[in-house]
Coordinates of C-alpha atoms and ligand atoms in Angstrom, one line a residue:
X1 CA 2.5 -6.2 27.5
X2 CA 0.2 -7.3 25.0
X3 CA -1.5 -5.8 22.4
X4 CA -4.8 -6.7 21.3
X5 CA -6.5 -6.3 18.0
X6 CA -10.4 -6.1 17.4
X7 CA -12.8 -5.6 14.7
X8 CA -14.1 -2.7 13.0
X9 CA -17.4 -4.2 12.8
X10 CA -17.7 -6.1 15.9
X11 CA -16.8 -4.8 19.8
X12 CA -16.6 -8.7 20.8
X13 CA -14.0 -9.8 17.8
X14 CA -10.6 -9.7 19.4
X15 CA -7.7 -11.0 18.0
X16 CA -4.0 -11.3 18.6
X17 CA -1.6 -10.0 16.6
X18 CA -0.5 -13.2 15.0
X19 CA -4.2 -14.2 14.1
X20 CA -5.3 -11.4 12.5
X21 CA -2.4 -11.7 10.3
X22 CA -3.6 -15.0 9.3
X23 CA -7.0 -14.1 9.2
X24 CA -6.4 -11.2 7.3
X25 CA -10.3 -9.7 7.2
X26 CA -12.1 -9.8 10.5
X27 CA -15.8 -11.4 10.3
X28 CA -18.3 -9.1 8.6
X29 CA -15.8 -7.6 6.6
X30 CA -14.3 -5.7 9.1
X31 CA -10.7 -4.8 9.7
X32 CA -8.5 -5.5 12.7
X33 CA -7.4 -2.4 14.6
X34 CA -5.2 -2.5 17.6
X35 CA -6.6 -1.2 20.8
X36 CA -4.1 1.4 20.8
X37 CA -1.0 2.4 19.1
X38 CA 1.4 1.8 21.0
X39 CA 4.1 4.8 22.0
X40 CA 8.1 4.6 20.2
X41 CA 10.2 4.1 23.2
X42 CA 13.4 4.3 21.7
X43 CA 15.0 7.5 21.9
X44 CA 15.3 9.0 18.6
X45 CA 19.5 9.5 19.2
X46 CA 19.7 5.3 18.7
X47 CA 17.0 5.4 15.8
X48 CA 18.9 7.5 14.2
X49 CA 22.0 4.9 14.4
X50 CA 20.4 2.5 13.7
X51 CA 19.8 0.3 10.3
X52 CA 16.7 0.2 8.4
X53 CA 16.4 -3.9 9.6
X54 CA 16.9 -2.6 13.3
X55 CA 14.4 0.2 13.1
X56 CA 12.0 -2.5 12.0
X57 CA 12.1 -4.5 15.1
X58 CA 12.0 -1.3 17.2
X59 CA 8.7 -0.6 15.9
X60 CA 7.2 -4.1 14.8
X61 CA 8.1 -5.7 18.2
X62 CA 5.4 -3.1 19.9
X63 CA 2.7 -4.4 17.5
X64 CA 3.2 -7.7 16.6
X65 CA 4.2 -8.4 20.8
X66 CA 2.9 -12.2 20.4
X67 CA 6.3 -12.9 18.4
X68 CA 9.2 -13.6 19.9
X69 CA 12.1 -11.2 19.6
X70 CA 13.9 -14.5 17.5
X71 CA 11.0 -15.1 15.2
X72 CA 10.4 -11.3 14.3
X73 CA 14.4 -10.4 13.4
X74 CA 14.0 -13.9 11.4
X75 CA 11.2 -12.5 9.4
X76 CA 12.9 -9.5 9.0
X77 CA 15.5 -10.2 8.3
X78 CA 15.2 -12.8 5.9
X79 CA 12.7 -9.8 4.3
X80 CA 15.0 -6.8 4.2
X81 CA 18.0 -8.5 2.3
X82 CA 19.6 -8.3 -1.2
X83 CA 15.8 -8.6 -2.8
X84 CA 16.7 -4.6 -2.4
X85 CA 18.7 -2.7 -4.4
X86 CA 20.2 -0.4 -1.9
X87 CA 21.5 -1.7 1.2
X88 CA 19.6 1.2 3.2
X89 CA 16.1 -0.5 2.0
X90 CA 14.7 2.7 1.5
X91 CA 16.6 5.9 0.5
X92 CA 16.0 9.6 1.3
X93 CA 16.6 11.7 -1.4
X94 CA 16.0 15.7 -1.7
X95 CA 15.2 16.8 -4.9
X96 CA 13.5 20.7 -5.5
X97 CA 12.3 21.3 -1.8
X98 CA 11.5 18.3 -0.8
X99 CA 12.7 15.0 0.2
X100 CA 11.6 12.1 -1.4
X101 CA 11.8 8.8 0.5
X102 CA 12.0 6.3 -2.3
X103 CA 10.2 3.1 -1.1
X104 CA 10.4 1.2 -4.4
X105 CA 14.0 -0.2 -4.0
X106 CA 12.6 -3.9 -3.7
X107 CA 12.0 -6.4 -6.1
X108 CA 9.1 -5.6 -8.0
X109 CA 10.3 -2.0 -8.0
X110 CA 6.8 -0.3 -6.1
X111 CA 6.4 0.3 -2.4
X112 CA 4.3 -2.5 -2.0
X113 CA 7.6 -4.4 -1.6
X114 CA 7.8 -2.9 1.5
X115 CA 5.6 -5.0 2.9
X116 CA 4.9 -7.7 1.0
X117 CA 8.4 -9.0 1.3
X118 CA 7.7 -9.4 4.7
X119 CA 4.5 -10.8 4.8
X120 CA 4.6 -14.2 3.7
X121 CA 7.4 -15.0 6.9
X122 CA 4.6 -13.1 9.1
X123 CA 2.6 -15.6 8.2
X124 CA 3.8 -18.5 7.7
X125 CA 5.7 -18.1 11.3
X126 CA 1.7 -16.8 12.6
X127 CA 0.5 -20.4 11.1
X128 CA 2.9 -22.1 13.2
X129 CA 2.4 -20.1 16.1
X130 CA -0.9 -20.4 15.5
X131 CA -1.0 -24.7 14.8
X132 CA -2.7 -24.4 11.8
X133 CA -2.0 -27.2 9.4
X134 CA -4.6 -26.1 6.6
X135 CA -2.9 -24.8 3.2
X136 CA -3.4 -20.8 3.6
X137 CA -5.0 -19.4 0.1
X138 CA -4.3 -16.2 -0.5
X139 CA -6.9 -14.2 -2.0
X140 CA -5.7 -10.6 -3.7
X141 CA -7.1 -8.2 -5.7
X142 CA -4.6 -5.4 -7.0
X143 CA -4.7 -2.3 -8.6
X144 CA -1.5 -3.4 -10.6
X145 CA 1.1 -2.9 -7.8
X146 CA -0.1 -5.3 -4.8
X147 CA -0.3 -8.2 -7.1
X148 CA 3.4 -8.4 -8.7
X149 CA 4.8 -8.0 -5.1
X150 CA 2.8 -11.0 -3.5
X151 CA 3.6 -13.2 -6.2
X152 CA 7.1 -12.3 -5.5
X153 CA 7.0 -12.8 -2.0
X154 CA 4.8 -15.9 -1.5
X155 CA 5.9 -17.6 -4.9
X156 CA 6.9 -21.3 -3.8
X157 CA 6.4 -20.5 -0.2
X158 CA 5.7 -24.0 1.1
X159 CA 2.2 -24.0 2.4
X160 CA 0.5 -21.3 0.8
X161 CA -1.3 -20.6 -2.5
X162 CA -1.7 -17.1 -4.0
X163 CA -4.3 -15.8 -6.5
X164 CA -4.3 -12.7 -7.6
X165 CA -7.3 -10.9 -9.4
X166 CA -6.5 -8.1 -11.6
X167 CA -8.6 -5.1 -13.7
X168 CA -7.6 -6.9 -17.4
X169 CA -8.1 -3.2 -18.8
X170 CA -6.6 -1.3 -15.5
X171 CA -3.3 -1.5 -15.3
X172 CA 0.2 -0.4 -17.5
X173 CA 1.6 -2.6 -19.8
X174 CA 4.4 -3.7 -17.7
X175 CA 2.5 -4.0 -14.5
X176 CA 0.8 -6.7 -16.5
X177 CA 3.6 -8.7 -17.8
X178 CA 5.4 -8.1 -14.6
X179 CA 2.4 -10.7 -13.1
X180 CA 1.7 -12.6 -16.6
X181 CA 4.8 -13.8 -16.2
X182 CA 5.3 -14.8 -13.0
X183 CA 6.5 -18.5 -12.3
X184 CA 6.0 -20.5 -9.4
X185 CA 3.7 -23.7 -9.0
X186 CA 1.6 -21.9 -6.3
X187 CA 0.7 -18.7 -8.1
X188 CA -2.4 -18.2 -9.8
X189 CA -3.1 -14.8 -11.9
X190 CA -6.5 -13.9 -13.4
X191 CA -8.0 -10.6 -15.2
X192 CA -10.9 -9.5 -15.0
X193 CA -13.8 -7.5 -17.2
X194 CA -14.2 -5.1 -14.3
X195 CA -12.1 -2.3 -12.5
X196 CA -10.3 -2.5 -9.2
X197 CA -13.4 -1.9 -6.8
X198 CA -15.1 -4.9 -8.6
X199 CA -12.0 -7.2 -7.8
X200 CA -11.7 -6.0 -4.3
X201 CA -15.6 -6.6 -3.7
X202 CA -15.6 -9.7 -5.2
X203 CA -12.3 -10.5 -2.8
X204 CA -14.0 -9.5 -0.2
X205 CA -17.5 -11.4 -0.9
X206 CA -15.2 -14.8 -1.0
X207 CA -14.3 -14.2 2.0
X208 CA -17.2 -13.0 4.2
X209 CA -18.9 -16.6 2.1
X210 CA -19.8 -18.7 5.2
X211 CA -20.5 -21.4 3.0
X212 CA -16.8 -20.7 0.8
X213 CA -15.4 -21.0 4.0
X214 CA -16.9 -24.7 4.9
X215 CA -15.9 -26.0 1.8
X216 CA -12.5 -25.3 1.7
X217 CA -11.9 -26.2 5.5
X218 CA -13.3 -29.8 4.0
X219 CA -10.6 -29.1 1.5
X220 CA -7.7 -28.6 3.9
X221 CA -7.5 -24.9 3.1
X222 CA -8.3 -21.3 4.3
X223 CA -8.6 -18.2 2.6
X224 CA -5.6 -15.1 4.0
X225 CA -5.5 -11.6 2.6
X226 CA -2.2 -9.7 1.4
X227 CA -4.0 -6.3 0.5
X228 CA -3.3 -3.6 2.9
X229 CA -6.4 -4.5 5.5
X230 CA -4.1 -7.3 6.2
X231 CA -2.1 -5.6 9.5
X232 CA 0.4 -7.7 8.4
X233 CA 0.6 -4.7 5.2
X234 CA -0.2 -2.1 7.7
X235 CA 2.3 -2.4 10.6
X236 CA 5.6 -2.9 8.1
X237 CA 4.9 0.6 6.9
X238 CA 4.9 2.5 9.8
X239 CA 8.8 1.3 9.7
X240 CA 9.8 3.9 6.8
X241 CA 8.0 6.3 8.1
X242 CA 10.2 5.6 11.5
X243 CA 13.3 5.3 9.7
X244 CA 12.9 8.6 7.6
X245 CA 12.6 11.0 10.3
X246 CA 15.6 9.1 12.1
X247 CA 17.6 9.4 9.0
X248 CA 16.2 13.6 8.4
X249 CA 17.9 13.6 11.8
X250 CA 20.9 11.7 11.5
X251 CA 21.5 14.1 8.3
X252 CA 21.3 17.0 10.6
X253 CA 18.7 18.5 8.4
X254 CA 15.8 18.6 11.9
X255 CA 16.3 18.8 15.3
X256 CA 15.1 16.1 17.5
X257 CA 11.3 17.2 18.4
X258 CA 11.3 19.5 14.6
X259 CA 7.7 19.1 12.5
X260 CA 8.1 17.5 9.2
X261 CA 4.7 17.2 6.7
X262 CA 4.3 13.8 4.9
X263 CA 2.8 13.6 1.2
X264 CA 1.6 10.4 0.3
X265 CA -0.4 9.8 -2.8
X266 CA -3.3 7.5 -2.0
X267 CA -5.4 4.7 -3.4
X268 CA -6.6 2.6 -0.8
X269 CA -5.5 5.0 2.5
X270 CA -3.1 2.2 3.7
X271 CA -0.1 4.0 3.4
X272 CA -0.6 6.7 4.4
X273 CA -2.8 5.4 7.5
X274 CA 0.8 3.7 8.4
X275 CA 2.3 7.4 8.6
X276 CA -0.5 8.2 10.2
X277 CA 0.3 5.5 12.8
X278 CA 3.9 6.7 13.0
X279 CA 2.2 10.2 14.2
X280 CA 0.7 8.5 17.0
X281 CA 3.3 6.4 18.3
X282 CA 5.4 9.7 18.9
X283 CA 7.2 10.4 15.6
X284 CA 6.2 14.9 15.5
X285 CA 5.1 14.4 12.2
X286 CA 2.7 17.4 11.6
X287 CA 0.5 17.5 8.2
X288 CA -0.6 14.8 6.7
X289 CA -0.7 15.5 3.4
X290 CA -3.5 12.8 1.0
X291 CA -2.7 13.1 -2.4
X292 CA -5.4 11.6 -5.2
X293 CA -5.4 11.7 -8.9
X294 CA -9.1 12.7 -10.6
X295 CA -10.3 9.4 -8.8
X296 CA -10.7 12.4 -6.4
X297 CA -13.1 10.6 -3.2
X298 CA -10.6 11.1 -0.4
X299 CA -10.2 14.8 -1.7
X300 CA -14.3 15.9 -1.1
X301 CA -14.0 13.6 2.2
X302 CA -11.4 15.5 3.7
X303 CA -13.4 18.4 2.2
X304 CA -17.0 18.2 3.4
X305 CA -16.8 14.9 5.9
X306 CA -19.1 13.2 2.9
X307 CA -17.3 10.3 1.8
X308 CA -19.1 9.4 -1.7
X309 CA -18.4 7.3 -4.4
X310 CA -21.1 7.3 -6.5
X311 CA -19.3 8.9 -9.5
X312 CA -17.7 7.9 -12.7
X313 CA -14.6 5.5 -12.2
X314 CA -11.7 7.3 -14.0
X315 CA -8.8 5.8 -15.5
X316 CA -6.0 7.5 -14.8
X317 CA -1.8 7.6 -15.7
X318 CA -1.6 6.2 -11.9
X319 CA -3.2 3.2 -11.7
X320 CA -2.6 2.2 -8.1
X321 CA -4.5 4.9 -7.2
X322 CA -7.7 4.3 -9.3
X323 CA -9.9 3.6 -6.4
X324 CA -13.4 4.7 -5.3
X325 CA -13.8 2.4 -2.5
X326 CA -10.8 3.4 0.1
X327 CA -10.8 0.1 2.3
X328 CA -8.4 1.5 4.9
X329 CA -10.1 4.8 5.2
X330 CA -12.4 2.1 7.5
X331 CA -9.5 2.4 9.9
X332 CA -10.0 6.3 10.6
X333 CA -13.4 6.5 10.8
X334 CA -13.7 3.9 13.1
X335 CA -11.2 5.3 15.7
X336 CA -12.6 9.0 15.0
X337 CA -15.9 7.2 16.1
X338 CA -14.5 7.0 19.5
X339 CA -13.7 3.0 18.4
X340 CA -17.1 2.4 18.5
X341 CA -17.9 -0.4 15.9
X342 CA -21.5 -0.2 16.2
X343 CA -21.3 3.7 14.5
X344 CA -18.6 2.5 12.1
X345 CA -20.7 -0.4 10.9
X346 CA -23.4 1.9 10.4
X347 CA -21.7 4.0 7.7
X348 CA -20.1 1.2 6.0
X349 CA -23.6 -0.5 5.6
X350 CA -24.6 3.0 4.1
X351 CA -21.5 2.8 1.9
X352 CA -22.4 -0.4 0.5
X353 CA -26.1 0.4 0.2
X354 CA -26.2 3.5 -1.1
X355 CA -22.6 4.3 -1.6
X356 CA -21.8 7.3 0.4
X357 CA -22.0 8.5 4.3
X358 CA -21.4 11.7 6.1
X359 CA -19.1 11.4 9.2
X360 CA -20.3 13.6 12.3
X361 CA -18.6 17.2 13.1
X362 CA -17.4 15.2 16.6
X363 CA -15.0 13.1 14.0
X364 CA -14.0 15.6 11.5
X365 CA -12.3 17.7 14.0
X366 CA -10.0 14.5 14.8
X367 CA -8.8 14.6 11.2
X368 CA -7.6 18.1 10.7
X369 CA -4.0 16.7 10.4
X370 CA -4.9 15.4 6.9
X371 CA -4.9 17.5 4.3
X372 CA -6.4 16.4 1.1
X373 CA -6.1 17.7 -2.7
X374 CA -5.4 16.4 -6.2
X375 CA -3.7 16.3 -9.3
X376 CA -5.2 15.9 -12.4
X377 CA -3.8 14.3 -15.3
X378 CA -2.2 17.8 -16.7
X379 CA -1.1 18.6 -13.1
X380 CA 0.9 15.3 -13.2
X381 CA 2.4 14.9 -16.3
X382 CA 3.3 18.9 -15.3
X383 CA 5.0 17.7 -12.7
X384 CA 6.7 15.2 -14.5
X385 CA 8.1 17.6 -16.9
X386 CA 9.2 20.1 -14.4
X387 CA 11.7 18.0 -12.5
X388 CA 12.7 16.2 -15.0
X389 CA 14.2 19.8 -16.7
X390 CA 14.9 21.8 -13.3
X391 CA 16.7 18.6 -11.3
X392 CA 17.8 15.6 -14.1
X393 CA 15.0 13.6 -11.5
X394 CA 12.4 11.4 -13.4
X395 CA 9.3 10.5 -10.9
X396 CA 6.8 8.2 -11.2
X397 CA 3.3 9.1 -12.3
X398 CA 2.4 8.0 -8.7
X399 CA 5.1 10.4 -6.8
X400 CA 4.1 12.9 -9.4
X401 CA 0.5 12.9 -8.1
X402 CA 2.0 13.8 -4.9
X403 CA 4.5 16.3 -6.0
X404 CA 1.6 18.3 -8.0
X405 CA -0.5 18.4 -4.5
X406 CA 2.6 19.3 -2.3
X407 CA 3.1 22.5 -4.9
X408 CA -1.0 23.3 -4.3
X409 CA -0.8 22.5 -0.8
X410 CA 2.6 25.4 -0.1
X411 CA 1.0 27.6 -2.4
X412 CA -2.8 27.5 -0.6
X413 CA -1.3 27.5 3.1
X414 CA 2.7 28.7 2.6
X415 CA 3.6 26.5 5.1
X416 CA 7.8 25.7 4.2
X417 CA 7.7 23.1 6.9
X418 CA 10.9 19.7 5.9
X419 CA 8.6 17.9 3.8
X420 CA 8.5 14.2 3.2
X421 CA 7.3 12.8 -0.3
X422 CA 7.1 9.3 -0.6
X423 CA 7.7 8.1 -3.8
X424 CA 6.2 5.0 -4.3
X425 CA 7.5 3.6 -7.9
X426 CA 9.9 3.4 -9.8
X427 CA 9.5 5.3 -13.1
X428 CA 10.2 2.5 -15.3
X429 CA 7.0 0.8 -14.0
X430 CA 5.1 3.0 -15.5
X431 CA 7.4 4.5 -18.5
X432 CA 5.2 5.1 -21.3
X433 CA 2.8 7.7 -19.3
X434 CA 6.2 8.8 -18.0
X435 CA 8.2 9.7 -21.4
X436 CA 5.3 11.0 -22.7
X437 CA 5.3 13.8 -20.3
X438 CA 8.1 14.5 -20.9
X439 CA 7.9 14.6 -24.5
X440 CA 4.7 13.7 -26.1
X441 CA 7.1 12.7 -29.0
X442 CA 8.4 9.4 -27.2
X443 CA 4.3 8.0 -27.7
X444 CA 6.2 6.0 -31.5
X445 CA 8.3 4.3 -29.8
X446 CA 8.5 0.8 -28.3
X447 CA 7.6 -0.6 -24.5
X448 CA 11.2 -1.8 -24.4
X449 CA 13.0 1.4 -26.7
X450 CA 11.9 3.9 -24.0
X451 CA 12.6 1.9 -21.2
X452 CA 16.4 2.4 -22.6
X453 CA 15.3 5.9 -23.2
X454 CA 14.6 6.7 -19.6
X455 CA 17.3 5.0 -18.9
X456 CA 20.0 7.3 -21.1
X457 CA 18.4 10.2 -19.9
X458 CA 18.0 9.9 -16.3
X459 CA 20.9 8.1 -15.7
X460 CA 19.4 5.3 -14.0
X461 CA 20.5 1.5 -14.9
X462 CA 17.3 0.3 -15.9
X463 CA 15.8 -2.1 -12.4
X464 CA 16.5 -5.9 -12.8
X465 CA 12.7 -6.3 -12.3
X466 CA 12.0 -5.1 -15.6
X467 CA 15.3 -6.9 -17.2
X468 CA 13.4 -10.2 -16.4
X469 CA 10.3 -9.2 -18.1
X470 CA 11.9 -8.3 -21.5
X471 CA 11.8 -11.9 -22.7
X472 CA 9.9 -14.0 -20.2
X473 CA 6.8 -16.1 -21.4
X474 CA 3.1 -15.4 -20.5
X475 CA 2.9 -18.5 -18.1
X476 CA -1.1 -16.9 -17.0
X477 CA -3.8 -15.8 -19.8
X478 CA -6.7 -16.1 -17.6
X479 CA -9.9 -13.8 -18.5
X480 CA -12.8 -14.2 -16.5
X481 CA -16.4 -11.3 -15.7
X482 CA -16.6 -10.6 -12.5
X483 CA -19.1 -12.8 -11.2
X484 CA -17.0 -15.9 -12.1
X485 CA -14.1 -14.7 -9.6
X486 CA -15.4 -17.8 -7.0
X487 CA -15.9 -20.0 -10.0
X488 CA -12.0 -19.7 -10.4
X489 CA -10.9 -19.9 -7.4
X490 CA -12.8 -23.1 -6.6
X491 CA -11.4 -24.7 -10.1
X492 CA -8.1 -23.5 -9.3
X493 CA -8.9 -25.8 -5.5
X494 CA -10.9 -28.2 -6.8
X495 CA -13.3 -27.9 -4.8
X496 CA -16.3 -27.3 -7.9
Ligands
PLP501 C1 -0.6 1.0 -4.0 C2 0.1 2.2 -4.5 C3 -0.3 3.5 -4.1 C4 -1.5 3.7 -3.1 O1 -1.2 3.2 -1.9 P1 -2.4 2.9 -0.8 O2 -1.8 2.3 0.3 O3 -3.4 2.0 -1.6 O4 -3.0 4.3 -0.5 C5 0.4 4.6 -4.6 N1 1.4 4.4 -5.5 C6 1.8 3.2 -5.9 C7 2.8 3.1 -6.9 C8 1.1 2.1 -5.5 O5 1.5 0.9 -5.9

């Protein structure tokens, strides 16, 4: 059986799987949803058995049905390899009383790897699939996280291009070398004098561009997307979701059929949209737990079914998450809409017009399995701290987010229900904010003297990924305002 995909924004856009991978953004800025997600035959006795590459197929070969069963184990396979640092791709760890399912085992040590390692052999093999000869550009704007882990994946990739648009003053220190410093003839990095919306406005105005889109077909090219509207992001991550309640199993910490709650801290609602995903396809995951940092929107959404942005855009010790503008929250609102695009592209023209909508009673009673809350910068670093002393376990300011709103969220409800965490960094990606919680005194030293600190004390060799930043050149020192994003990309295609 087939599974279609259509637009947010449009009943009539349809889509298969493998073209709205290489479309990446359906036409008025919508996204591409599939009709319906699709129910996890495989008894949960053979997940549970099975490796994380093998789980993968289980659940990627019921979305992505227009591939073959030989191209999709070549993607994945050719994805889930010795880029990782643990042969079980992603590892389940318990820690305090919960378990934290570390997704930043890949190469650029966040779990956008996830993902993105996969992606560019998605697409390439959809462009085949597909016939089309034009070089594919791909167009990103990242919060820090996104960006490193395309580059990685699609640097050299014959046939593509990638540039990535970054917040200049937005991200940590090492997020930015980590993409400053990224070789490969295709790749293409650019700050910007703007925050993460900006960039992912200006992303998405380049690519709704009707006349953007002639010229570069002149060209020879076309424009794809690797943020997470791409369901090429989206459908990867409903794998670890998958594979964690096979492995709670396999651990004999749940019975077969047993509730578990999921915390995922949350920037752009794709991840935990993907867990979300897993819920419906069968797996009995019960709350869904949104954690945000002060860039609190999703919080008063889930609170009073306003979603509003209009509000001061704070800079936070978790950058990934410092988003106003929650792109995949589209995906929700639209299916809570009874997947009627007509209604969704109502509130997302009073998004952009006036920046905020109200969803209707009918469609907040579908989301009572979210639960949202935050944690503010105290609350993190808090977090951090605690741990750190009671467990020898350093998190991530990102996983600390979460871990701050899982203690609110037991507290408010006292539900002890297995709890996964997902822990979506590594702590040396963001070490600075990380030390100093747990010891304002670390603030003298050196990028590269704590990253050996963190090292000595949480016994954890320090990742290769950040081994190869210590002395690699800048090889991009592109600054641009926000308005000259197109400029760029058409110098960078000459096409100007
Ligand atoms: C991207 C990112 C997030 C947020 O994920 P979304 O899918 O945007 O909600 C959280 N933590 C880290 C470390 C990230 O890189």
């Amino acid at each position: 059986m087939s599974l279609i995909y259509k637009s947010t924004r449009n009943n009539n856009e349809t889509a298969t799987a493998s073209e709205a991978i290489l479309r990446g953004l359906a036409g008025q800025g919508g996204l591409y949803v599939p009709t319906e997600i699709p129910r996890l035959e495989t008894p949960f006795k053979d997940l549970s058995a099975m490796s994380y590459q093998e789980v993968a197929y289980e659940v990627m070969k019921l979305f992505l049905t227009d591939f073959t069963e030989e191209e999709l184990k070549h993607c994945i396979n050719n994805a889930y390899d010795k880029k990782f640092d643990t042969d079980h791709i992603a590892e389940l760890v318990k820690k305090g009383d919960a378990w934290f399912l570390e997704l930043f085992h890949g190469a650029t040590i966040a779990f956008k790897d996830m993902a993105l390692s996969i992606l560019p052999y998605l697409l390439t093999t959809s462009a085949k699939k597909n016939k089309v000869s034009n070089e594919i550009v791909i167009l990103t704007a990242t919060s820090g996280d996104t960006g490193k882990a395309a580059l990685a994946g699609f640097a050299d990739v014959p046939g593509t291009k990638i540039i990535v648009f970054y917040p200049k003053h937005g991200v940590s220190p090492i997020q930015e070398k980590q993409m400053v410093t990224q070789r490969g003839a295709n790749t293409y990095v650019i700050g910007i004098e703007g925050n993460f919306d900006d960039a992912q406005t200006g992303v998405k105005k380049m690519f709704s561009d009707p006349d953007l889109a002639r010229e570069m077909a002149e060209a020879g090219y076309q424009f794809s997307s690797a943020n997470s509207i791409n369901v090429g992001r989206l459908v990867p991550q409903v794998v670890y979701y998958v594979y964690s309640y096979a492995q709670l199993l396999k651990e004999g910490q749940i019975a077969e059929g047993d509730p578990v709650n999921v915390v995922v801290p949350t920037g752009n609602f794709g991840n935990i949209l993907a867990a979300y995903y897993a819920k419906q396809m069968g797996i009995p995951f019960a709350r869904l737990i949104c954690a945000s940092n002060e860039n609190k929107v999703l919080f008063d959404f889930f609170r009073t079914g306003c979603y509003d942005r209009n509000r001061d855009f704070i800079l936070t010790s978790s950058p990934s998450m410092d988003i106003l503008i929650s792109s995949n929250l589209e995906r929700l609102i639209y299916q809570t809409a009874g997947r009627d695009a007509d209604l969704n592209n109502k509130l997302m023209q009073e998004l952009s017009q006036k920046g905020s909508y109200t969803v209707t009673d009918q469609m907040r009673s579908q989301m009572e399995v979210f639960y949202g809350n935050y944690g503010s910068e105290e609350d993190t670093a808090e977090a951090i701290r605690t741990m750190y002393r009671e467990c020898g376990y350093v998190m991530d300011t990102h996983t600390a987010v979460a871990d701050s709103v899982y203690k609110k969220y037991v507290a408010e409800t006292g539900d002890k229900t297995i709890t996964v965490i997902a822990s979506t960094a590594s702590p040396f990606k963001f070490t600075r904010s990380v030390m100093n919680a747990i010891d304002p005194a670390y603030d003298s030293k050196g990028d590269f003297e704590l990253i050996d600190e963190l090292s000595r004390i949480s016994g954890v060799k320090v990742p290769q990924a950040i081994e190869d930043i210590r002395s690699a050149p800048v090889l991009h020192d592109t600054v641009c305002p926000t308005e000259d994003m197109a400029v760029h990309v058409k110098k960078i295609l000459g096409i100007d």
